[in-house]
Short mmCIF file of C-alpha atoms and ligand atoms in Angstrom, two decimals:
data_model
loop_
_atom_site.label_atom_id
_atom_site.label_comp_id
_atom_site.label_asym_id
_atom_site.label_seq_id
_atom_site.Cartn_x
_atom_site.Cartn_y
_atom_site.Cartn_z
CA MET A 1 10.89 -16.00 20.07
CA ALA A 2 11.69 -12.36 20.64
CA GLU A 3 10.35 -9.07 21.84
CA ILE A 4 11.26 -6.04 19.75
CA ARG A 5 11.54 -2.56 21.15
CA LEU A 6 11.89 0.62 19.12
CA ASP A 7 13.01 3.49 21.29
CA ASN A 8 12.50 6.96 19.82
CA ILE A 9 13.38 5.91 16.28
CA SER A 10 13.63 8.50 13.50
CA LYS A 11 14.82 8.26 9.93
CA THR A 12 15.77 11.12 7.66
CA PHE A 13 16.46 10.79 3.94
CA ASN A 14 17.99 13.94 2.43
CA GLU A 15 16.48 16.17 5.13
CA ASP A 16 13.13 14.47 4.71
CA ARG A 17 12.07 12.97 8.04
CA VAL A 18 10.05 9.94 7.00
CA VAL A 19 9.93 8.21 10.41
CA LYS A 20 9.37 10.45 13.40
CA ASN A 21 10.18 9.53 17.00
CA ILE A 22 8.57 6.13 17.02
CA SER A 23 8.63 4.23 20.30
CA LEU A 24 6.86 0.92 20.52
CA THR A 25 7.12 -2.63 21.74
CA ILE A 26 6.28 -5.61 19.59
CA LYS A 27 5.34 -8.40 21.94
CA ASP A 28 7.13 -11.72 21.94
CA GLY A 29 5.20 -14.24 19.83
CA SER A 30 2.69 -11.69 18.57
CA PHE A 31 1.39 -11.26 15.04
CA THR A 32 1.88 -7.52 14.76
CA VAL A 33 0.73 -5.70 11.64
CA LEU A 34 2.05 -2.33 10.52
CA VAL A 35 -0.61 -0.72 8.38
CA GLY A 36 -0.89 2.67 6.73
CA PRO A 37 -1.13 4.42 3.39
CA SER A 38 1.59 4.34 0.77
CA GLY A 39 4.69 6.28 1.79
CA CYS A 40 3.89 6.38 5.54
CA GLY A 41 7.19 4.68 6.40
CA LYS A 42 6.19 1.02 6.89
CA SER A 43 8.96 -0.51 4.79
CA THR A 44 11.55 1.88 6.19
CA ILE A 45 10.69 0.72 9.72
CA LEU A 46 10.99 -2.93 8.66
CA ARG A 47 14.28 -2.29 6.94
CA MET A 48 15.65 -0.61 10.06
CA LEU A 49 14.47 -3.53 12.15
CA ALA A 50 16.15 -6.03 9.86
CA GLY A 51 19.31 -3.92 9.71
CA PHE A 52 19.23 -3.00 6.00
CA GLU A 53 18.79 0.65 6.87
CA LYS A 54 20.34 2.51 9.80
CA GLN A 55 18.07 4.73 11.85
CA THR A 56 19.09 8.40 12.11
CA GLU A 57 18.15 8.48 15.80
CA GLY A 58 17.01 6.05 18.45
CA ASP A 59 17.68 2.49 19.57
CA ILE A 60 16.41 -0.88 18.44
CA TRP A 61 16.33 -3.73 20.92
CA ILE A 62 15.65 -7.38 20.18
CA ASP A 63 15.02 -9.07 23.50
CA ASP A 64 17.63 -7.52 25.76
CA LYS A 65 20.14 -6.91 23.02
CA LEU A 66 20.81 -3.49 21.53
CA VAL A 67 21.10 -4.25 17.79
CA ASN A 68 21.85 -0.77 16.38
CA ASP A 69 25.22 -1.86 15.04
CA LEU A 70 24.46 -5.49 14.37
CA ALA A 71 24.62 -6.70 10.74
CA PRO A 72 21.35 -8.05 9.25
CA SER A 73 22.68 -11.61 9.20
CA LYS A 74 23.36 -11.44 12.96
CA ARG A 75 19.89 -10.27 13.98
CA ASP A 76 18.18 -13.63 13.68
CA ILE A 77 15.44 -12.11 11.55
CA ALA A 78 14.05 -13.60 8.32
CA MET A 79 12.36 -11.44 5.74
CA VAL A 80 9.76 -12.30 3.13
CA PHE A 81 9.05 -9.65 0.50
CA GLN A 82 6.27 -9.17 -2.01
CA ASN A 83 8.67 -9.95 -4.85
CA TYR A 84 9.90 -13.28 -3.59
CA ALA A 85 12.73 -14.00 -6.00
CA LEU A 86 12.99 -17.76 -6.29
CA TYR A 87 15.84 -19.28 -8.26
CA PRO A 88 14.18 -20.54 -11.46
CA THR A 89 16.81 -23.19 -12.17
CA MET A 90 16.63 -24.69 -8.67
CA THR A 91 13.99 -27.11 -7.43
CA VAL A 92 11.74 -26.27 -4.49
CA LYS A 93 14.12 -28.28 -2.31
CA GLY A 94 17.10 -26.32 -3.60
CA ASN A 95 15.36 -23.01 -3.08
CA ILE A 96 14.44 -23.83 0.51
CA GLU A 97 17.90 -25.19 1.24
CA PHE A 98 19.39 -22.01 -0.09
CA GLY A 99 18.08 -20.32 3.06
CA LEU A 100 20.74 -22.31 4.89
CA ALA A 101 23.62 -21.17 2.68
CA ASN A 102 26.68 -20.13 4.66
CA ARG A 103 25.49 -22.00 7.73
CA LYS A 104 27.75 -24.96 8.14
CA ILE A 105 25.03 -27.52 8.66
CA PRO A 106 25.73 -31.19 7.83
CA LYS A 107 23.98 -32.46 4.72
CA LYS A 108 21.78 -34.99 6.54
CA GLU A 109 20.55 -32.42 9.05
CA ARG A 110 19.93 -29.99 6.22
CA ARG A 111 17.77 -32.46 4.34
CA GLN A 112 15.80 -33.20 7.48
CA LEU A 113 15.20 -29.51 8.12
CA VAL A 114 14.04 -28.90 4.55
CA GLU A 115 11.62 -31.82 4.73
CA GLU A 116 10.27 -30.72 8.08
CA ILE A 117 9.62 -27.17 6.88
CA ALA A 118 8.18 -28.36 3.54
CA GLU A 119 5.71 -30.46 5.52
CA ILE A 120 4.64 -27.46 7.62
CA VAL A 121 3.93 -25.29 4.59
CA GLY A 122 2.38 -28.14 2.57
CA LEU A 123 5.07 -28.48 -0.09
CA SER A 124 6.17 -32.07 0.57
CA ASP A 125 4.74 -33.30 -2.72
CA HIS A 126 6.43 -30.58 -4.74
CA LEU A 127 10.03 -30.72 -3.52
CA ASN A 128 11.47 -31.72 -6.87
CA LYS A 129 9.56 -29.23 -8.99
CA LYS A 130 11.00 -26.02 -10.44
CA PRO A 131 9.23 -22.74 -9.57
CA ASP A 132 7.65 -22.39 -13.02
CA LYS A 133 5.63 -25.54 -12.33
CA LEU A 134 4.09 -24.05 -9.16
CA SER A 135 1.06 -21.86 -8.56
CA GLY A 136 1.44 -18.34 -7.16
CA GLY A 137 0.45 -19.52 -3.69
CA GLN A 138 2.89 -22.43 -3.78
CA ARG A 139 5.69 -20.09 -4.82
CA GLN A 140 4.87 -17.80 -1.96
CA ARG A 141 5.05 -20.81 0.36
CA VAL A 142 8.52 -21.66 -0.97
CA ALA A 143 9.62 -18.11 -0.10
CA LEU A 144 8.16 -18.58 3.38
CA ALA A 145 9.83 -21.97 3.77
CA ARG A 146 13.17 -20.49 2.73
CA ALA A 147 12.81 -17.96 5.53
CA MET A 148 11.53 -20.52 8.02
CA VAL A 149 14.32 -22.99 7.52
CA LYS A 150 16.67 -20.60 9.30
CA LYS A 151 14.46 -20.89 12.38
CA PRO A 152 14.65 -17.15 13.01
CA LYS A 153 13.54 -15.37 16.16
CA VAL A 154 11.46 -12.93 14.13
CA PHE A 155 9.69 -13.06 10.76
CA ILE A 156 9.30 -9.86 8.85
CA LEU A 157 6.79 -9.99 6.04
CA ASP A 158 6.53 -7.00 3.71
CA GLU A 159 3.26 -7.14 1.75
CA PRO A 160 3.91 -10.81 0.97
CA LEU A 161 0.47 -11.44 -0.53
CA SER A 162 0.07 -8.40 -2.74
CA ASN A 163 1.01 -10.23 -5.94
CA LEU A 164 -1.62 -12.92 -5.47
CA ASP A 165 -5.17 -12.79 -6.79
CA ALA A 166 -8.00 -12.01 -4.38
CA LYS A 167 -9.06 -15.61 -3.73
CA LEU A 168 -5.55 -16.90 -3.17
CA ARG A 169 -4.79 -13.94 -0.95
CA THR A 170 -7.68 -14.84 1.33
CA GLN A 171 -6.52 -18.46 1.45
CA MET A 172 -2.91 -17.51 2.17
CA ARG A 173 -4.07 -15.14 4.89
CA THR A 174 -5.63 -18.06 6.75
CA GLU A 175 -2.54 -20.18 6.14
CA LEU A 176 -0.28 -17.50 7.56
CA ILE A 177 -2.44 -17.17 10.68
CA GLN A 178 -2.24 -20.94 11.17
CA LEU A 179 1.49 -20.94 10.49
CA HIS A 180 2.02 -18.27 13.10
CA LYS A 181 0.05 -20.32 15.62
CA LYS A 182 2.11 -23.39 14.84
CA LEU A 183 5.49 -21.65 15.07
CA GLY A 184 4.76 -19.24 17.92
CA THR A 185 7.45 -16.92 16.49
CA THR A 186 7.07 -13.13 16.47
CA PHE A 187 5.61 -12.01 13.12
CA VAL A 188 5.89 -8.42 11.95
CA TYR A 189 3.70 -7.95 8.91
CA VAL A 190 3.38 -4.92 6.69
CA THR A 191 0.38 -4.11 4.56
CA HIS A 192 -1.54 -1.10 3.29
CA ASP A 193 -4.70 -3.20 3.26
CA GLN A 194 -6.80 -2.57 6.34
CA VAL A 195 -8.84 -5.74 5.83
CA GLU A 196 -5.65 -7.79 5.88
CA ALA A 197 -4.49 -5.94 8.98
CA MET A 198 -7.78 -6.44 10.81
CA SER A 199 -8.11 -10.11 9.94
CA MET A 200 -4.53 -11.19 10.62
CA GLY A 201 -3.04 -9.10 13.38
CA ASP A 202 -3.45 -9.71 17.07
CA GLU A 203 -2.07 -6.21 17.38
CA ILE A 204 -2.11 -3.54 14.70
CA ILE A 205 -0.03 -0.41 14.48
CA ILE A 206 -1.58 2.29 12.32
CA LEU A 207 0.95 4.66 10.79
CA ASN A 208 0.59 7.92 8.96
CA LYS A 209 3.31 10.31 7.83
CA GLY A 210 5.96 8.44 9.79
CA MET A 211 4.06 8.57 13.08
CA VAL A 212 2.12 5.97 15.05
CA GLN A 213 -1.57 6.87 15.10
CA GLN A 214 -2.72 3.96 17.23
CA LYS A 215 -1.46 0.61 18.48
CA ALA A 216 -4.06 -1.81 19.72
CA ALA A 217 -5.92 -5.03 19.04
CA PRO A 218 -7.97 -4.77 15.81
CA ILE A 219 -11.30 -4.74 17.60
CA ASP A 220 -10.12 -1.94 19.91
CA VAL A 221 -9.09 0.18 16.94
CA TYR A 222 -12.48 -0.40 15.38
CA GLN A 223 -14.45 0.30 18.54
CA ASN A 224 -12.27 2.99 20.06
CA PRO A 225 -10.26 4.79 17.39
CA ARG A 226 -7.80 7.14 19.04
CA ASN A 227 -8.05 9.83 16.40
CA LEU A 228 -9.76 10.77 13.15
CA PHE A 229 -7.09 9.12 11.03
CA ALA A 230 -7.50 5.71 12.71
CA ALA A 231 -11.29 6.13 12.62
CA GLU A 232 -11.35 6.76 8.89
CA PHE A 233 -8.62 4.29 7.97
CA ILE A 234 -10.20 1.21 9.55
CA GLY A 235 -13.61 0.12 8.28
CA GLN A 236 -15.07 -0.26 4.82
CA PRO A 237 -16.76 1.98 3.75
CA PRO A 238 -14.95 4.38 6.10
CA MET A 239 -16.57 6.17 9.01
CA ASN A 240 -18.82 9.07 7.98
CA VAL A 241 -17.33 12.20 9.56
CA PHE A 242 -18.76 15.73 9.49
CA ASP A 243 -17.93 19.03 11.10
CA ARG A 244 -20.05 19.96 14.13
CA THR A 245 -21.81 22.63 12.05
CA ALA A 246 -23.38 19.90 9.88
CA TYR A 247 -25.28 18.68 12.96
CA GLU A 248 -26.79 22.06 13.84
CA GLY A 249 -30.46 21.65 14.63
CA ILE A 250 -30.05 17.87 14.61
CA VAL A 251 -27.83 17.09 17.60
CA GLU A 252 -28.39 19.88 20.12
CA PRO A 253 -26.39 20.97 21.87
CA VAL A 254 -23.12 19.59 20.56
CA PRO A 255 -20.86 19.72 23.65
CA GLU A 256 -18.09 22.30 23.81
CA GLY A 257 -14.83 20.76 22.68
CA VAL A 258 -16.39 18.59 19.97
CA ARG A 259 -15.34 19.66 16.50
CA TYR A 260 -16.10 16.59 14.39
CA ILE A 261 -18.69 13.87 14.79
CA GLY A 262 -18.50 10.52 13.03
CA PHE A 263 -20.50 7.32 12.83
CA ARG A 264 -19.84 4.01 11.13
CA PRO A 265 -21.87 3.14 8.01
CA GLU A 266 -23.04 -0.12 9.64
CA HIS A 267 -24.39 1.67 12.71
CA ALA A 268 -27.01 3.57 10.72
CA SER A 269 -30.07 1.96 9.23
CA VAL A 270 -32.29 2.68 6.26
CA SER A 271 -36.05 2.28 6.04
CA ARG A 272 -38.89 3.34 3.80
CA THR A 273 -40.88 4.95 6.57
CA ALA A 274 -40.08 7.09 9.58
CA ALA A 275 -39.66 5.16 12.84
CA SER A 276 -39.15 7.85 15.54
CA ILE A 277 -36.96 5.75 17.82
CA PRO A 278 -35.86 7.42 21.11
CA HIS A 279 -32.23 8.63 21.32
CA THR A 280 -31.90 8.19 17.58
CA ILE A 281 -31.69 10.88 14.96
CA GLU A 282 -33.71 10.25 11.89
CA LEU A 283 -33.04 11.97 8.59
CA GLU A 284 -35.18 12.07 5.53
CA SER A 285 -32.68 11.20 2.81
CA GLU A 286 -32.32 10.81 -0.90
CA ILE A 287 -30.74 7.59 -2.20
CA LEU A 288 -27.95 8.52 -4.60
CA THR A 289 -26.52 5.07 -5.32
CA LEU A 290 -26.96 1.58 -4.04
CA GLU A 291 -24.57 -1.37 -4.30
CA THR A 292 -26.07 -4.78 -3.67
CA LEU A 293 -23.32 -7.14 -2.54
CA GLY A 294 -25.49 -10.12 -1.66
CA ALA A 295 -25.38 -10.29 2.13
CA GLU A 296 -25.17 -6.52 2.45
CA THR A 297 -26.16 -3.34 0.68
CA ILE A 298 -24.15 -0.13 0.57
CA TYR A 299 -26.22 3.03 0.15
CA LYS A 300 -24.87 6.45 -0.65
CA VAL A 301 -27.48 8.92 0.57
CA LYS A 302 -27.83 12.67 0.86
CA ASN A 303 -29.57 14.47 3.70
CA ARG A 304 -29.31 17.57 5.88
CA ILE A 305 -26.01 16.45 7.36
CA GLY A 306 -24.38 15.71 4.00
CA VAL A 307 -23.54 12.77 1.73
CA MET A 308 -22.92 9.57 3.67
CA ASN A 309 -22.51 5.81 3.27
CA ILE A 310 -24.83 3.38 5.01
CA ARG A 311 -24.09 -0.33 5.21
CA SER A 312 -27.15 -2.47 5.70
CA PHE A 313 -27.57 -6.20 6.17
CA SER A 314 -31.30 -6.12 5.44
CA ALA A 315 -32.90 -6.48 2.03
CA PRO A 316 -32.58 -3.26 -0.06
CA VAL A 317 -35.46 -0.85 0.60
CA ALA A 318 -35.50 0.74 -2.84
CA LYS A 319 -33.13 1.58 -5.67
CA ASP A 320 -33.72 5.31 -5.56
CA GLY A 321 -36.05 7.93 -4.19
CA CYS A 322 -36.59 8.85 -0.59
CA CYS A 323 -35.76 6.88 2.56
CA PHE A 324 -35.22 7.48 6.28
CA VAL A 325 -31.79 7.05 7.83
CA SER A 326 -31.64 6.37 11.59
CA ILE A 327 -28.49 6.80 13.62
CA PRO A 328 -28.53 5.97 17.35
CA LEU A 329 -26.93 8.84 19.29
CA GLU A 330 -24.85 6.35 21.29
CA LYS A 331 -23.08 5.35 18.07
CA PHE A 332 -21.61 8.79 17.46
CA TYR A 333 -17.87 9.31 17.81
CA PRO A 334 -16.93 12.83 18.89
CA PHE A 335 -13.49 14.28 18.04
CA GLY A 336 -11.87 17.54 19.14
CA ALA A 337 -10.33 20.26 16.98
CA ASP A 338 -7.00 18.39 17.43
CA LYS A 339 -8.69 15.37 15.73
CA ILE A 340 -8.26 13.28 18.89
CA ALA A 341 -11.24 11.16 20.01
CA LYS A 342 -13.22 12.60 22.92
CA PRO A 343 -15.20 9.59 24.13
CA GLU A 344 -15.86 11.37 27.43
CA LEU A 345 -18.01 13.93 25.59
CA ASP A 346 -20.91 11.54 25.19
CA LEU A 347 -23.64 12.67 22.83
CA SER A 348 -26.03 9.83 23.43
CA MET A 349 -28.30 11.39 26.04
CA LYS A 350 -28.52 14.78 24.42
CA LYS A 351 -31.67 14.48 22.39
CA GLU A 352 -34.79 12.49 21.74
CA ALA A 353 -35.68 11.42 18.23
CA VAL A 354 -36.04 14.21 15.76
CA LEU A 355 -37.27 14.19 12.23
CA ASN A 356 -35.47 16.34 9.71
CA GLY A 357 -36.12 16.95 6.06
CA ILE A 358 -33.49 17.38 3.37
CA GLY A 359 -32.06 20.86 3.86
N1 LIG B 1 16.32 5.12 0.11
C1 LIG B 1 15.50 6.17 0.15
N2 LIG B 1 15.92 7.41 -0.19
C2 LIG B 1 15.10 8.47 -0.12
N3 LIG B 1 13.81 8.41 0.28
C3 LIG B 1 13.33 7.21 0.63
C4 LIG B 1 14.13 6.02 0.58
N4 LIG B 1 13.38 4.99 1.00
C5 LIG B 1 12.15 5.47 1.27
N5 LIG B 1 12.12 6.81 1.05
C6 LIG B 1 10.96 7.71 1.28
O1 LIG B 1 10.51 7.48 2.59
C7 LIG B 1 9.08 7.53 2.65
C8 LIG B 1 8.56 6.25 3.26
O2 LIG B 1 8.80 5.17 2.38
P1 LIG B 1 8.42 3.68 2.72
O3 LIG B 1 8.85 2.82 1.58
O4 LIG B 1 8.91 3.33 4.07
O5 LIG B 1 6.82 3.77 2.75
P2 LIG B 1 5.74 2.62 2.80
O6 LIG B 1 4.79 2.99 3.86
O7 LIG B 1 6.41 1.28 2.93
O8 LIG B 1 5.06 2.76 1.37
P3 LIG B 1 4.46 1.65 0.37
O9 LIG B 1 3.22 1.09 1.02
O10 LIG B 1 4.16 2.45 -0.85
O11 LIG B 1 5.52 0.61 0.16
C9 LIG B 1 8.61 7.77 1.23
O12 LIG B 1 8.32 9.14 1.09
C10 LIG B 1 9.80 7.37 0.39
O13 LIG B 1 9.84 8.13 -0.79
#
């Protein structure tokens, strides 16, 4: 168990500052997910945490210990990567036991530990197999077991599921959540997949260009994104965002200080006929495309505001042609010119229902 604290951490590679003044605390026992687009600095942060890379500035604390100059092997951290290199000539048992190399542990105790960990990750029946006789998920579990056998204070997982197919990835996601519950150890997990971040993390840290955009529980990020980046990064399809000028004559007046207005695709609805609901804007729209996913339908529509995605859980209204899109004013997210959310500038009471044709 361990709390991790990054204090004003920066990293520069050849004059390129890829991590910029990051300060954050990763709570003891949490499942914290670092998420962000490719190149935003996720792996660099992990590598600094684990000690494989030295930060250019700042301090790293694990519990009350300053670990800036501590070798990776002394940090009590275990890492699992996406390319989990198992030894092909060793059995599962041998591979797991290898995690204990250089730790003078008596043979009997070693065997006990391996069996205990194999049981936790569901590999007990496969201990004598070689990796080529295992499925992708089982191999990933061997890599996890090899890390777990060291009983580290912190697990660092760098996109560990990205080599698995979609179905197995979903299954392993659940297994990792359960494993975390069972162990109670601090997990720091890196992914660029926002669905993975939302479903696994009890806290997520959204990064962009080496800076923290938001750190909060997944539901908080979804409901109260701190800025435009977090708003557009979390949610599928992403939030529809338009400049204030797109709302001219539709939301009047847009308060001073609001530069962008967004709404989530699932907060709008589509119908064949106009409904004129109070405090809701209604836009006559043209259906451009429609994806039927079974339980939900994703529409791409065009109207006076622009082209937007709507996510609906009702039966599809039509494949093409005209429809009416309703967006409750209370579901709008205002942002300032600095792209920071301005929840205090509430738009919800500004206007009764209006009906607008395609511009
Ligand atoms: N050893 C290095 N030398 C020079 N530049 C590096 C080095 N390692 C990383 N970088 C640069 O630092 C930036 C951040 O890289 P990093 O691997 O941390 O991103 P990431 O968010 O993990 O990306 P991905 O999701 O693609 O793995 C990138 O621009 C990368 O090119």
